[in-house]
Amino acid sequence: SQKIEQNSEALNIQEGKTATLTCNYTNYSPAYLQWYRQDPGRGPVFLLLIRENEKEKRKERLKVTFDTTLKQSLFHITASQPADSATYLCALGFSGGYNKLIFGAGTRLAVHP
Amino acid sequence: SQTIHQWPATLVQPVGSPLSLECTVEGTSNPNLYWYRQAAGRGLQLLFYSVGIGQISSEVPQNLSASRPQDRQFILSSKKLLLSDSGFYLCAWSEWSEQYFGPGTRLTVT
């Protein structure tokens, strides 16, 4: 069956450390993968997109990797801050699909001072 | 710049009552529009998407329907709500690959 899996348990880290979140998928062949941030009671906010032919993408303190062989994406936040505390969602996108996305359930990140 | 509006922000409705949630987008033309539902602690479930006026595709057969009467207006409806319709409803728009979400409507069916 088709699945997208993100760490169901919350990730707790100390301020200043690097947070690493994982997104694994099964029986999908996405053309690209996206990461979103969602704060409680709010809509998700787009962060980064990485295409199937890209290994790594960076934006400020964020880094995303995409391994289509392992069917996995890693999302890193370096020098984490308490303001980075939120739920992070990964989403798979497919070519020719009217930009339809399939979302994972998300991982909650808590950065402690 | 583009903005997306949803209303109402919260709604409490009894079982069997009708539903109408509205979403409007400003600052863009002919966007793709989407309705999602998010249950507590769960991922986003795509309900409907639209690539143009009057063009609606349903992803999951259920008690809900959608309409797009104008280019930048997307409406989610139900004739009779079920308890299982409770959740956080999100509207989104896209022009390219990334999607931009509205603030959401928290629906509680009692």
JSON list of C-alpha atoms in Angstrom, two decimals:
[
{"chain": "A", "resi": 1, "resn": "SER", "atom": "CA", "xyz": [0.00, 0.00, 0.00]},
{"chain": "A", "resi": 2, "resn": "GLN", "atom": "CA", "xyz": [1.02, 3.62, -0.42]},
{"chain": "A", "resi": 3, "resn": "LYS", "atom": "CA", "xyz": [2.28, 5.40, 2.68]},
{"chain": "A", "resi": 4, "resn": "ILE", "atom": "CA", "xyz": [4.03, 8.57, 3.78]},
{"chain": "A", "resi": 5, "resn": "GLU", "atom": "CA", "xyz": [5.62, 8.31, 7.19]},
{"chain": "A", "resi": 6, "resn": "GLN", "atom": "CA", "xyz": [6.95, 11.04, 9.42]},
{"chain": "A", "resi": 7, "resn": "ASN", "atom": "CA", "xyz": [8.11, 10.65, 13.02]},
{"chain": "A", "resi": 8, "resn": "SER", "atom": "CA", "xyz": [4.87, 10.42, 14.96]},
{"chain": "A", "resi": 9, "resn": "GLU", "atom": "CA", "xyz": [6.55, 11.36, 18.22]},
{"chain": "A", "resi": 10, "resn": "ALA", "atom": "CA", "xyz": [7.55, 14.91, 18.97]},
{"chain": "A", "resi": 11, "resn": "LEU", "atom": "CA", "xyz": [11.17, 15.85, 18.49]},
{"chain": "A", "resi": 12, "resn": "ASN", "atom": "CA", "xyz": [12.63, 17.76, 21.44]},
{"chain": "A", "resi": 13, "resn": "ILE", "atom": "CA", "xyz": [15.95, 19.51, 20.99]},
{"chain": "A", "resi": 14, "resn": "GLN", "atom": "CA", "xyz": [18.02, 22.18, 22.69]},
{"chain": "A", "resi": 15, "resn": "GLU", "atom": "CA", "xyz": [18.28, 25.67, 21.25]},
{"chain": "A", "resi": 16, "resn": "GLY", "atom": "CA", "xyz": [21.28, 26.03, 18.96]},
{"chain": "A", "resi": 17, "resn": "LYS", "atom": "CA", "xyz": [21.33, 22.37, 17.93]},
{"chain": "A", "resi": 18, "resn": "THR", "atom": "CA", "xyz": [20.40, 21.01, 14.51]},
{"chain": "A", "resi": 19, "resn": "ALA", "atom": "CA", "xyz": [16.96, 19.46, 14.17]},
{"chain": "A", "resi": 20, "resn": "THR", "atom": "CA", "xyz": [16.59, 16.64, 11.65]},
{"chain": "A", "resi": 21, "resn": "LEU", "atom": "CA", "xyz": [13.15, 15.48, 10.55]},
{"chain": "A", "resi": 22, "resn": "THR", "atom": "CA", "xyz": [12.50, 12.45, 8.38]},
{"chain": "A", "resi": 23, "resn": "CYS", "atom": "CA", "xyz": [9.95, 11.75, 5.67]},
{"chain": "A", "resi": 24, "resn": "ASN", "atom": "CA", "xyz": [9.76, 8.23, 4.21]},
{"chain": "A", "resi": 25, "resn": "TYR", "atom": "CA", "xyz": [7.38, 7.08, 1.53]},
{"chain": "A", "resi": 26, "resn": "THR", "atom": "CA", "xyz": [6.35, 3.75, 0.03]},
{"chain": "A", "resi": 27, "resn": "ASN", "atom": "CA", "xyz": [4.93, 2.90, -3.39]},
{"chain": "A", "resi": 28, "resn": "TYR", "atom": "CA", "xyz": [4.97, 6.46, -4.68]},
{"chain": "A", "resi": 29, "resn": "SER", "atom": "CA", "xyz": [7.12, 7.99, -7.43]},
{"chain": "A", "resi": 30, "resn": "PRO", "atom": "CA", "xyz": [6.98, 11.73, -6.73]},
{"chain": "A", "resi": 31, "resn": "ALA", "atom": "CA", "xyz": [8.33, 14.28, -9.13]},
{"chain": "A", "resi": 32, "resn": "TYR", "atom": "CA", "xyz": [9.05, 16.62, -6.22]},
{"chain": "A", "resi": 33, "resn": "LEU", "atom": "CA", "xyz": [8.73, 16.87, -2.48]},
{"chain": "A", "resi": 34, "resn": "GLN", "atom": "CA", "xyz": [7.79, 19.87, -0.36]},
{"chain": "A", "resi": 35, "resn": "TRP", "atom": "CA", "xyz": [8.08, 20.81, 3.28]},
{"chain": "A", "resi": 36, "resn": "TYR", "atom": "CA", "xyz": [5.58, 22.98, 5.14]},
{"chain": "A", "resi": 37, "resn": "ARG", "atom": "CA", "xyz": [5.45, 24.47, 8.61]},
{"chain": "A", "resi": 38, "resn": "GLN", "atom": "CA", "xyz": [2.17, 24.47, 10.54]},
{"chain": "A", "resi": 39, "resn": "ASP", "atom": "CA", "xyz": [1.56, 26.33, 13.78]},
{"chain": "A", "resi": 40, "resn": "PRO", "atom": "CA", "xyz": [-1.36, 25.29, 16.05]},
{"chain": "A", "resi": 41, "resn": "GLY", "atom": "CA", "xyz": [-4.71, 26.40, 14.64]},
{"chain": "A", "resi": 42, "resn": "ARG", "atom": "CA", "xyz": [-3.17, 27.85, 11.49]},
{"chain": "A", "resi": 43, "resn": "GLY", "atom": "CA", "xyz": [-2.81, 26.77, 7.88]},
{"chain": "A", "resi": 44, "resn": "PRO", "atom": "CA", "xyz": [0.48, 25.27, 6.67]},
{"chain": "A", "resi": 45, "resn": "VAL", "atom": "CA", "xyz": [3.13, 27.59, 5.26]},
{"chain": "A", "resi": 46, "resn": "PHE", "atom": "CA", "xyz": [5.33, 26.52, 2.34]},
{"chain": "A", "resi": 47, "resn": "LEU", "atom": "CA", "xyz": [9.04, 26.30, 3.14]},
{"chain": "A", "resi": 48, "resn": "LEU", "atom": "CA", "xyz": [10.99, 24.41, 0.48]},
{"chain": "A", "resi": 49, "resn": "LEU", "atom": "CA", "xyz": [10.56, 22.35, -2.66]},
{"chain": "A", "resi": 50, "resn": "ILE", "atom": "CA", "xyz": [13.06, 19.80, -3.96]},
{"chain": "A", "resi": 51, "resn": "ARG", "atom": "CA", "xyz": [12.75, 17.99, -7.28]},
{"chain": "A", "resi": 52, "resn": "GLU", "atom": "CA", "xyz": [13.52, 14.34, -7.96]},
{"chain": "A", "resi": 53, "resn": "ASN", "atom": "CA", "xyz": [16.71, 15.23, -9.84]},
{"chain": "A", "resi": 54, "resn": "GLU", "atom": "CA", "xyz": [18.02, 17.38, -6.98]},
{"chain": "A", "resi": 55, "resn": "LYS", "atom": "CA", "xyz": [19.96, 15.93, -4.06]},
{"chain": "A", "resi": 56, "resn": "GLU", "atom": "CA", "xyz": [19.93, 18.93, -1.75]},
{"chain": "A", "resi": 57, "resn": "LYS", "atom": "CA", "xyz": [18.31, 22.35, -1.37]},
{"chain": "A", "resi": 58, "resn": "ARG", "atom": "CA", "xyz": [19.11, 25.11, 1.09]},
{"chain": "A", "resi": 59, "resn": "LYS", "atom": "CA", "xyz": [17.32, 28.22, 2.27]},
{"chain": "A", "resi": 60, "resn": "GLU", "atom": "CA", "xyz": [18.84, 30.23, 5.10]},
{"chain": "A", "resi": 61, "resn": "ARG", "atom": "CA", "xyz": [18.99, 27.81, 8.09]},
{"chain": "A", "resi": 62, "resn": "LEU", "atom": "CA", "xyz": [16.97, 25.13, 6.31]},
{"chain": "A", "resi": 63, "resn": "LYS", "atom": "CA", "xyz": [18.34, 22.22, 4.30]},
{"chain": "A", "resi": 64, "resn": "VAL", "atom": "CA", "xyz": [16.41, 19.47, 2.55]},
{"chain": "A", "resi": 65, "resn": "THR", "atom": "CA", "xyz": [17.76, 16.29, 0.99]},
{"chain": "A", "resi": 66, "resn": "PHE", "atom": "CA", "xyz": [15.90, 13.94, -1.31]},
{"chain": "A", "resi": 67, "resn": "ASP", "atom": "CA", "xyz": [16.99, 10.35, -1.96]},
{"chain": "A", "resi": 68, "resn": "THR", "atom": "CA", "xyz": [14.69, 8.69, -4.50]},
{"chain": "A", "resi": 69, "resn": "THR", "atom": "CA", "xyz": [16.50, 5.35, -4.06]},
{"chain": "A", "resi": 70, "resn": "LEU", "atom": "CA", "xyz": [15.88, 5.27, -0.32]},
{"chain": "A", "resi": 71, "resn": "LYS", "atom": "CA", "xyz": [12.51, 7.00, -0.85]},
{"chain": "A", "resi": 72, "resn": "GLN", "atom": "CA", "xyz": [13.38, 9.44, 1.87]},
{"chain": "A", "resi": 73, "resn": "SER", "atom": "CA", "xyz": [13.72, 13.15, 2.51]},
{"chain": "A", "resi": 74, "resn": "LEU", "atom": "CA", "xyz": [15.53, 14.72, 5.43]},
{"chain": "A", "resi": 75, "resn": "PHE", "atom": "CA", "xyz": [14.72, 18.22, 6.66]},
{"chain": "A", "resi": 76, "resn": "HIS", "atom": "CA", "xyz": [17.35, 20.02, 8.73]},
{"chain": "A", "resi": 77, "resn": "ILE", "atom": "CA", "xyz": [17.07, 23.21, 10.75]},
{"chain": "A", "resi": 78, "resn": "THR", "atom": "CA", "xyz": [20.48, 24.43, 11.87]},
{"chain": "A", "resi": 79, "resn": "ALA", "atom": "CA", "xyz": [21.05, 26.69, 14.87]},
{"chain": "A", "resi": 80, "resn": "SER", "atom": "CA", "xyz": [17.48, 25.99, 15.96]},
{"chain": "A", "resi": 81, "resn": "GLN", "atom": "CA", "xyz": [15.53, 28.57, 17.95]},
{"chain": "A", "resi": 82, "resn": "PRO", "atom": "CA", "xyz": [12.42, 28.29, 20.15]},
{"chain": "A", "resi": 83, "resn": "ALA", "atom": "CA", "xyz": [10.56, 30.16, 17.36]},
{"chain": "A", "resi": 84, "resn": "ASP", "atom": "CA", "xyz": [11.16, 27.11, 15.13]},
{"chain": "A", "resi": 85, "resn": "SER", "atom": "CA", "xyz": [8.83, 25.07, 17.35]},
{"chain": "A", "resi": 86, "resn": "ALA", "atom": "CA", "xyz": [5.94, 23.90, 15.15]},
{"chain": "A", "resi": 87, "resn": "THR", "atom": "CA", "xyz": [4.69, 20.88, 13.23]},
{"chain": "A", "resi": 88, "resn": "TYR", "atom": "CA", "xyz": [6.50, 20.20, 9.97]},
{"chain": "A", "resi": 89, "resn": "LEU", "atom": "CA", "xyz": [4.71, 18.43, 7.14]},
{"chain": "A", "resi": 90, "resn": "CYS", "atom": "CA", "xyz": [6.21, 16.78, 4.10]},
{"chain": "A", "resi": 91, "resn": "ALA", "atom": "CA", "xyz": [4.19, 16.50, 0.91]},
{"chain": "A", "resi": 92, "resn": "LEU", "atom": "CA", "xyz": [4.73, 14.52, -2.29]},
{"chain": "A", "resi": 93, "resn": "GLY", "atom": "CA", "xyz": [3.95, 16.10, -5.64]},
{"chain": "A", "resi": 94, "resn": "PHE", "atom": "CA", "xyz": [3.48, 14.46, -9.01]},
{"chain": "A", "resi": 95, "resn": "SER", "atom": "CA", "xyz": [3.88, 15.63, -12.58]},
{"chain": "A", "resi": 96, "resn": "GLY", "atom": "CA", "xyz": [0.69, 16.20, -14.56]},
{"chain": "A", "resi": 97, "resn": "GLY", "atom": "CA", "xyz": [-1.47, 16.07, -11.44]},
{"chain": "A", "resi": 98, "resn": "TYR", "atom": "CA", "xyz": [-2.73, 19.66, -11.28]},
{"chain": "A", "resi": 99, "resn": "ASN", "atom": "CA", "xyz": [-0.26, 20.28, -8.48]},
{"chain": "A", "resi": 100, "resn": "LYS", "atom": "CA", "xyz": [-2.00, 17.78, -6.23]},
{"chain": "A", "resi": 101, "resn": "LEU", "atom": "CA", "xyz": [-0.05, 17.02, -3.07]},
{"chain": "A", "resi": 102, "resn": "ILE", "atom": "CA", "xyz": [-0.16, 14.07, -0.71]},
{"chain": "A", "resi": 103, "resn": "PHE", "atom": "CA", "xyz": [0.74, 15.08, 2.84]},
{"chain": "A", "resi": 104, "resn": "GLY", "atom": "CA", "xyz": [2.32, 13.19, 5.69]},
{"chain": "A", "resi": 105, "resn": "ALA", "atom": "CA", "xyz": [0.88, 13.54, 9.19]},
{"chain": "A", "resi": 106, "resn": "GLY", "atom": "CA", "xyz": [3.72, 15.80, 10.29]},
{"chain": "A", "resi": 107, "resn": "THR", "atom": "CA", "xyz": [6.32, 15.84, 13.05]},
{"chain": "A", "resi": 108, "resn": "ARG", "atom": "CA", "xyz": [6.04, 18.21, 15.98]},
{"chain": "A", "resi": 109, "resn": "LEU", "atom": "CA", "xyz": [9.29, 19.95, 16.81]},
{"chain": "A", "resi": 110, "resn": "ALA", "atom": "CA", "xyz": [9.88, 21.57, 20.21]},
{"chain": "A", "resi": 111, "resn": "VAL", "atom": "CA", "xyz": [13.03, 23.67, 20.63]},
{"chain": "A", "resi": 112, "resn": "HIS", "atom": "CA", "xyz": [13.86, 24.33, 24.27]},
{"chain": "A", "resi": 113, "resn": "PRO", "atom": "CA", "xyz": [15.87, 27.35, 25.48]},
{"chain": "B", "resi": 1, "resn": "SER", "atom": "CA", "xyz": [0.54, 40.28, -3.36]},
{"chain": "B", "resi": 2, "resn": "GLN", "atom": "CA", "xyz": [-1.80, 37.33, -3.08]},
{"chain": "B", "resi": 3, "resn": "THR", "atom": "CA", "xyz": [-4.05, 36.69, -0.10]},
{"chain": "B", "resi": 4, "resn": "ILE", "atom": "CA", "xyz": [-6.51, 33.94, 0.71]},
{"chain": "B", "resi": 5, "resn": "HIS", "atom": "CA", "xyz": [-9.52, 34.30, 2.96]},
{"chain": "B", "resi": 6, "resn": "GLN", "atom": "CA", "xyz": [-11.71, 31.70, 4.62]},
{"chain": "B", "resi": 7, "resn": "TRP", "atom": "CA", "xyz": [-14.81, 32.10, 6.71]},
{"chain": "B", "resi": 8, "resn": "PRO", "atom": "CA", "xyz": [-16.09, 31.46, 9.18]},
{"chain": "B", "resi": 9, "resn": "ALA", "atom": "CA", "xyz": [-13.07, 30.82, 11.41]},
{"chain": "B", "resi": 10, "resn": "THR", "atom": "CA", "xyz": [-15.02, 28.51, 13.71]},
{"chain": "B", "resi": 11, "resn": "LEU", "atom": "CA", "xyz": [-18.38, 26.82, 13.39]},
{"chain": "B", "resi": 12, "resn": "VAL", "atom": "CA", "xyz": [-20.45, 24.57, 15.63]},
{"chain": "B", "resi": 13, "resn": "GLN", "atom": "CA", "xyz": [-23.28, 22.82, 13.82]},
{"chain": "B", "resi": 14, "resn": "PRO", "atom": "CA", "xyz": [-25.74, 20.08, 14.83]},
{"chain": "B", "resi": 15, "resn": "VAL", "atom": "CA", "xyz": [-25.85, 16.75, 13.03]},
{"chain": "B", "resi": 16, "resn": "GLY", "atom": "CA", "xyz": [-28.11, 16.91, 9.98]},
{"chain": "B", "resi": 17, "resn": "SER", "atom": "CA", "xyz": [-27.72, 20.65, 9.42]},
{"chain": "B", "resi": 18, "resn": "PRO", "atom": "CA", "xyz": [-26.36, 22.12, 6.16]},
{"chain": "B", "resi": 19, "resn": "LEU", "atom": "CA", "xyz": [-22.88, 23.55, 5.71]},
{"chain": "B", "resi": 20, "resn": "SER", "atom": "CA", "xyz": [-21.34, 26.25, 3.57]},
{"chain": "B", "resi": 21, "resn": "LEU", "atom": "CA", "xyz": [-17.69, 27.27, 3.87]},
{"chain": "B", "resi": 22, "resn": "GLU", "atom": "CA", "xyz": [-16.31, 29.95, 1.61]},
{"chain": "B", "resi": 23, "resn": "CYS", "atom": "CA", "xyz": [-12.82, 30.64, 0.33]},
{"chain": "B", "resi": 24, "resn": "THR", "atom": "CA", "xyz": [-11.70, 33.59, -1.79]},
{"chain": "B", "resi": 25, "resn": "VAL", "atom": "CA", "xyz": [-8.32, 34.43, -3.26]},
{"chain": "B", "resi": 26, "resn": "GLU", "atom": "CA", "xyz": [-7.05, 37.88, -4.17]},
{"chain": "B", "resi": 27, "resn": "GLY", "atom": "CA", "xyz": [-4.15, 38.98, -6.34]},
{"chain": "B", "resi": 28, "resn": "THR", "atom": "CA", "xyz": [-4.01, 36.08, -8.78]},
{"chain": "B", "resi": 29, "resn": "SER", "atom": "CA", "xyz": [-5.97, 34.83, -11.78]},
{"chain": "B", "resi": 30, "resn": "ASN", "atom": "CA", "xyz": [-7.12, 31.33, -12.64]},
{"chain": "B", "resi": 31, "resn": "PRO", "atom": "CA", "xyz": [-5.44, 29.63, -9.68]},
{"chain": "B", "resi": 32, "resn": "ASN", "atom": "CA", "xyz": [-5.83, 25.95, -8.89]},
{"chain": "B", "resi": 33, "resn": "LEU", "atom": "CA", "xyz": [-7.96, 25.73, -5.74]},
{"chain": "B", "resi": 34, "resn": "TYR", "atom": "CA", "xyz": [-8.10, 22.97, -3.13]},
{"chain": "B", "resi": 35, "resn": "TRP", "atom": "CA", "xyz": [-10.16, 21.94, -0.11]},
{"chain": "B", "resi": 36, "resn": "TYR", "atom": "CA", "xyz": [-8.47, 19.84, 2.57]},
{"chain": "B", "resi": 37, "resn": "ARG", "atom": "CA", "xyz": [-9.65, 18.43, 5.88]},
{"chain": "B", "resi": 38, "resn": "GLN", "atom": "CA", "xyz": [-7.31, 17.82, 8.79]},
{"chain": "B", "resi": 39, "resn": "ALA", "atom": "CA", "xyz": [-8.42, 15.62, 11.67]},
{"chain": "B", "resi": 40, "resn": "ALA", "atom": "CA", "xyz": [-6.71, 16.09, 15.03]},
{"chain": "B", "resi": 41, "resn": "GLY", "atom": "CA", "xyz": [-3.13, 14.80, 14.87]},
{"chain": "B", "resi": 42, "resn": "ARG", "atom": "CA", "xyz": [-3.55, 13.69, 11.28]},
{"chain": "B", "resi": 43, "resn": "GLY", "atom": "CA", "xyz": [-2.25, 14.81, 7.92]},
{"chain": "B", "resi": 44, "resn": "LEU", "atom": "CA", "xyz": [-4.15, 16.83, 5.38]},
{"chain": "B", "resi": 45, "resn": "GLN", "atom": "CA", "xyz": [-6.71, 14.91, 3.38]},
{"chain": "B", "resi": 46, "resn": "LEU", "atom": "CA", "xyz": [-7.45, 16.38, -0.05]},
{"chain": "B", "resi": 47, "resn": "LEU", "atom": "CA", "xyz": [-11.20, 16.61, -0.56]},
{"chain": "B", "resi": 48, "resn": "PHE", "atom": "CA", "xyz": [-11.66, 18.56, -3.80]},
{"chain": "B", "resi": 49, "resn": "TYR", "atom": "CA", "xyz": [-9.60, 20.49, -6.30]},
{"chain": "B", "resi": 50, "resn": "SER", "atom": "CA", "xyz": [-10.51, 22.81, -9.13]},
{"chain": "B", "resi": 51, "resn": "VAL", "atom": "CA", "xyz": [-8.53, 24.00, -12.14]},
{"chain": "B", "resi": 52, "resn": "GLY", "atom": "CA", "xyz": [-11.17, 26.47, -13.36]},
{"chain": "B", "resi": 53, "resn": "ILE", "atom": "CA", "xyz": [-14.69, 27.85, -12.97]},
{"chain": "B", "resi": 54, "resn": "GLY", "atom": "CA", "xyz": [-17.18, 25.01, -12.70]},
{"chain": "B", "resi": 55, "resn": "GLN", "atom": "CA", "xyz": [-14.46, 22.35, -12.85]},
{"chain": "B", "resi": 56, "resn": "ILE", "atom": "CA", "xyz": [-14.42, 20.27, -9.68]},
{"chain": "B", "resi": 57, "resn": "SER", "atom": "CA", "xyz": [-12.65, 16.98, -9.03]},
{"chain": "B", "resi": 58, "resn": "SER", "atom": "CA", "xyz": [-13.50, 14.93, -5.97]},
{"chain": "B", "resi": 59, "resn": "GLU", "atom": "CA", "xyz": [-10.80, 12.93, -4.30]},
{"chain": "B", "resi": 60, "resn": "VAL", "atom": "CA", "xyz": [-12.80, 11.11, -1.67]},
{"chain": "B", "resi": 61, "resn": "PRO", "atom": "CA", "xyz": [-16.47, 10.15, -1.98]},
{"chain": "B", "resi": 62, "resn": "GLN", "atom": "CA", "xyz": [-18.29, 11.53, 1.03]},
{"chain": "B", "resi": 63, "resn": "ASN", "atom": "CA", "xyz": [-20.97, 13.74, 2.39]},
{"chain": "B", "resi": 64, "resn": "LEU", "atom": "CA", "xyz": [-19.49, 16.94, 0.98]},
{"chain": "B", "resi": 65, "resn": "SER", "atom": "CA", "xyz": [-19.57, 18.82, -2.30]},
{"chain": "B", "resi": 66, "resn": "ALA", "atom": "CA", "xyz": [-17.67, 21.77, -3.75]},
{"chain": "B", "resi": 67, "resn": "SER", "atom": "CA", "xyz": [-18.40, 24.50, -6.24]},
{"chain": "B", "resi": 68, "resn": "ARG", "atom": "CA", "xyz": [-16.42, 27.23, -7.97]},
{"chain": "B", "resi": 69, "resn": "PRO", "atom": "CA", "xyz": [-18.89, 29.87, -9.13]},
{"chain": "B", "resi": 70, "resn": "GLN", "atom": "CA", "xyz": [-16.21, 32.48, -9.81]},
{"chain": "B", "resi": 71, "resn": "ASP", "atom": "CA", "xyz": [-12.53, 32.32, -10.73]},
{"chain": "B", "resi": 72, "resn": "ARG", "atom": "CA", "xyz": [-11.31, 33.12, -7.23]},
{"chain": "B", "resi": 73, "resn": "GLN", "atom": "CA", "xyz": [-14.13, 31.69, -5.12]},
{"chain": "B", "resi": 74, "resn": "PHE", "atom": "CA", "xyz": [-14.35, 28.13, -3.85]},
{"chain": "B", "resi": 75, "resn": "ILE", "atom": "CA", "xyz": [-17.23, 26.85, -1.72]},
{"chain": "B", "resi": 76, "resn": "LEU", "atom": "CA", "xyz": [-17.49, 23.66, 0.33]},
{"chain": "B", "resi": 77, "resn": "SER", "atom": "CA", "xyz": [-21.00, 22.46, 1.13]},
{"chain": "B", "resi": 78, "resn": "SER", "atom": "CA", "xyz": [-23.00, 19.72, 2.72]},
{"chain": "B", "resi": 79, "resn": "LYS", "atom": "CA", "xyz": [-26.74, 19.14, 2.80]},
{"chain": "B", "resi": 80, "resn": "LYS", "atom": "CA", "xyz": [-26.64, 17.15, 6.04]},
{"chain": "B", "resi": 81, "resn": "LEU", "atom": "CA", "xyz": [-23.64, 17.11, 8.34]},
{"chain": "B", "resi": 82, "resn": "LEU", "atom": "CA", "xyz": [-22.40, 13.95, 10.04]},
{"chain": "B", "resi": 83, "resn": "LEU", "atom": "CA", "xyz": [-20.41, 13.73, 13.27]},
{"chain": "B", "resi": 84, "resn": "SER", "atom": "CA", "xyz": [-17.47, 12.49, 11.20]},
{"chain": "B", "resi": 85, "resn": "ASP", "atom": "CA", "xyz": [-17.42, 15.79, 9.28]},
{"chain": "B", "resi": 86, "resn": "SER", "atom": "CA", "xyz": [-15.84, 17.52, 12.28]},
{"chain": "B", "resi": 87, "resn": "GLY", "atom": "CA", "xyz": [-12.33, 18.78, 11.61]},
{"chain": "B", "resi": 88, "resn": "PHE", "atom": "CA", "xyz": [-10.15, 21.64, 10.47]},
{"chain": "B", "resi": 89, "resn": "TYR", "atom": "CA", "xyz": [-10.97, 22.65, 6.89]},
{"chain": "B", "resi": 90, "resn": "LEU", "atom": "CA", "xyz": [-8.33, 24.34, 4.84]},
{"chain": "B", "resi": 91, "resn": "CYS", "atom": "CA", "xyz": [-8.56, 26.03, 1.47]},
{"chain": "B", "resi": 92, "resn": "ALA", "atom": "CA", "xyz": [-5.42, 26.46, -0.63]},
{"chain": "B", "resi": 93, "resn": "TRP", "atom": "CA", "xyz": [-4.43, 27.92, -3.97]},
{"chain": "B", "resi": 94, "resn": "SER", "atom": "CA", "xyz": [-1.52, 27.27, -6.29]},
{"chain": "B", "resi": 95, "resn": "GLU", "atom": "CA", "xyz": [-0.14, 28.70, -9.48]},
{"chain": "B", "resi": 96, "resn": "TRP", "atom": "CA", "xyz": [2.88, 26.43, -9.77]},
{"chain": "B", "resi": 97, "resn": "SER", "atom": "CA", "xyz": [3.96, 23.58, -7.50]},
{"chain": "B", "resi": 98, "resn": "GLU", "atom": "CA", "xyz": [3.73, 25.09, -4.02]},
{"chain": "B", "resi": 99, "resn": "GLN", "atom": "CA", "xyz": [0.41, 25.66, -2.33]},
{"chain": "B", "resi": 100, "resn": "TYR", "atom": "CA", "xyz": [-0.68, 28.59, -0.18]},
{"chain": "B", "resi": 101, "resn": "PHE", "atom": "CA", "xyz": [-3.17, 27.95, 2.55]},
{"chain": "B", "resi": 102, "resn": "GLY", "atom": "CA", "xyz": [-5.90, 29.99, 4.14]},
{"chain": "B", "resi": 103, "resn": "PRO", "atom": "CA", "xyz": [-6.35, 30.38, 7.90]},
{"chain": "B", "resi": 104, "resn": "GLY", "atom": "CA", "xyz": [-8.78, 27.45, 8.11]},
{"chain": "B", "resi": 105, "resn": "THR", "atom": "CA", "xyz": [-12.24, 26.80, 9.55]},
{"chain": "B", "resi": 106, "resn": "ARG", "atom": "CA", "xyz": [-12.62, 24.72, 12.70]},
{"chain": "B", "resi": 107, "resn": "LEU", "atom": "CA", "xyz": [-15.89, 22.77, 12.32]},
{"chain": "B", "resi": 108, "resn": "THR", "atom": "CA", "xyz": [-17.43, 20.91, 15.22]},
{"chain": "B", "resi": 109, "resn": "VAL", "atom": "CA", "xyz": [-20.51, 18.81, 14.52]},
{"chain": "B", "resi": 110, "resn": "THR", "atom": "CA", "xyz": [-22.49, 18.07, 17.68]}
]
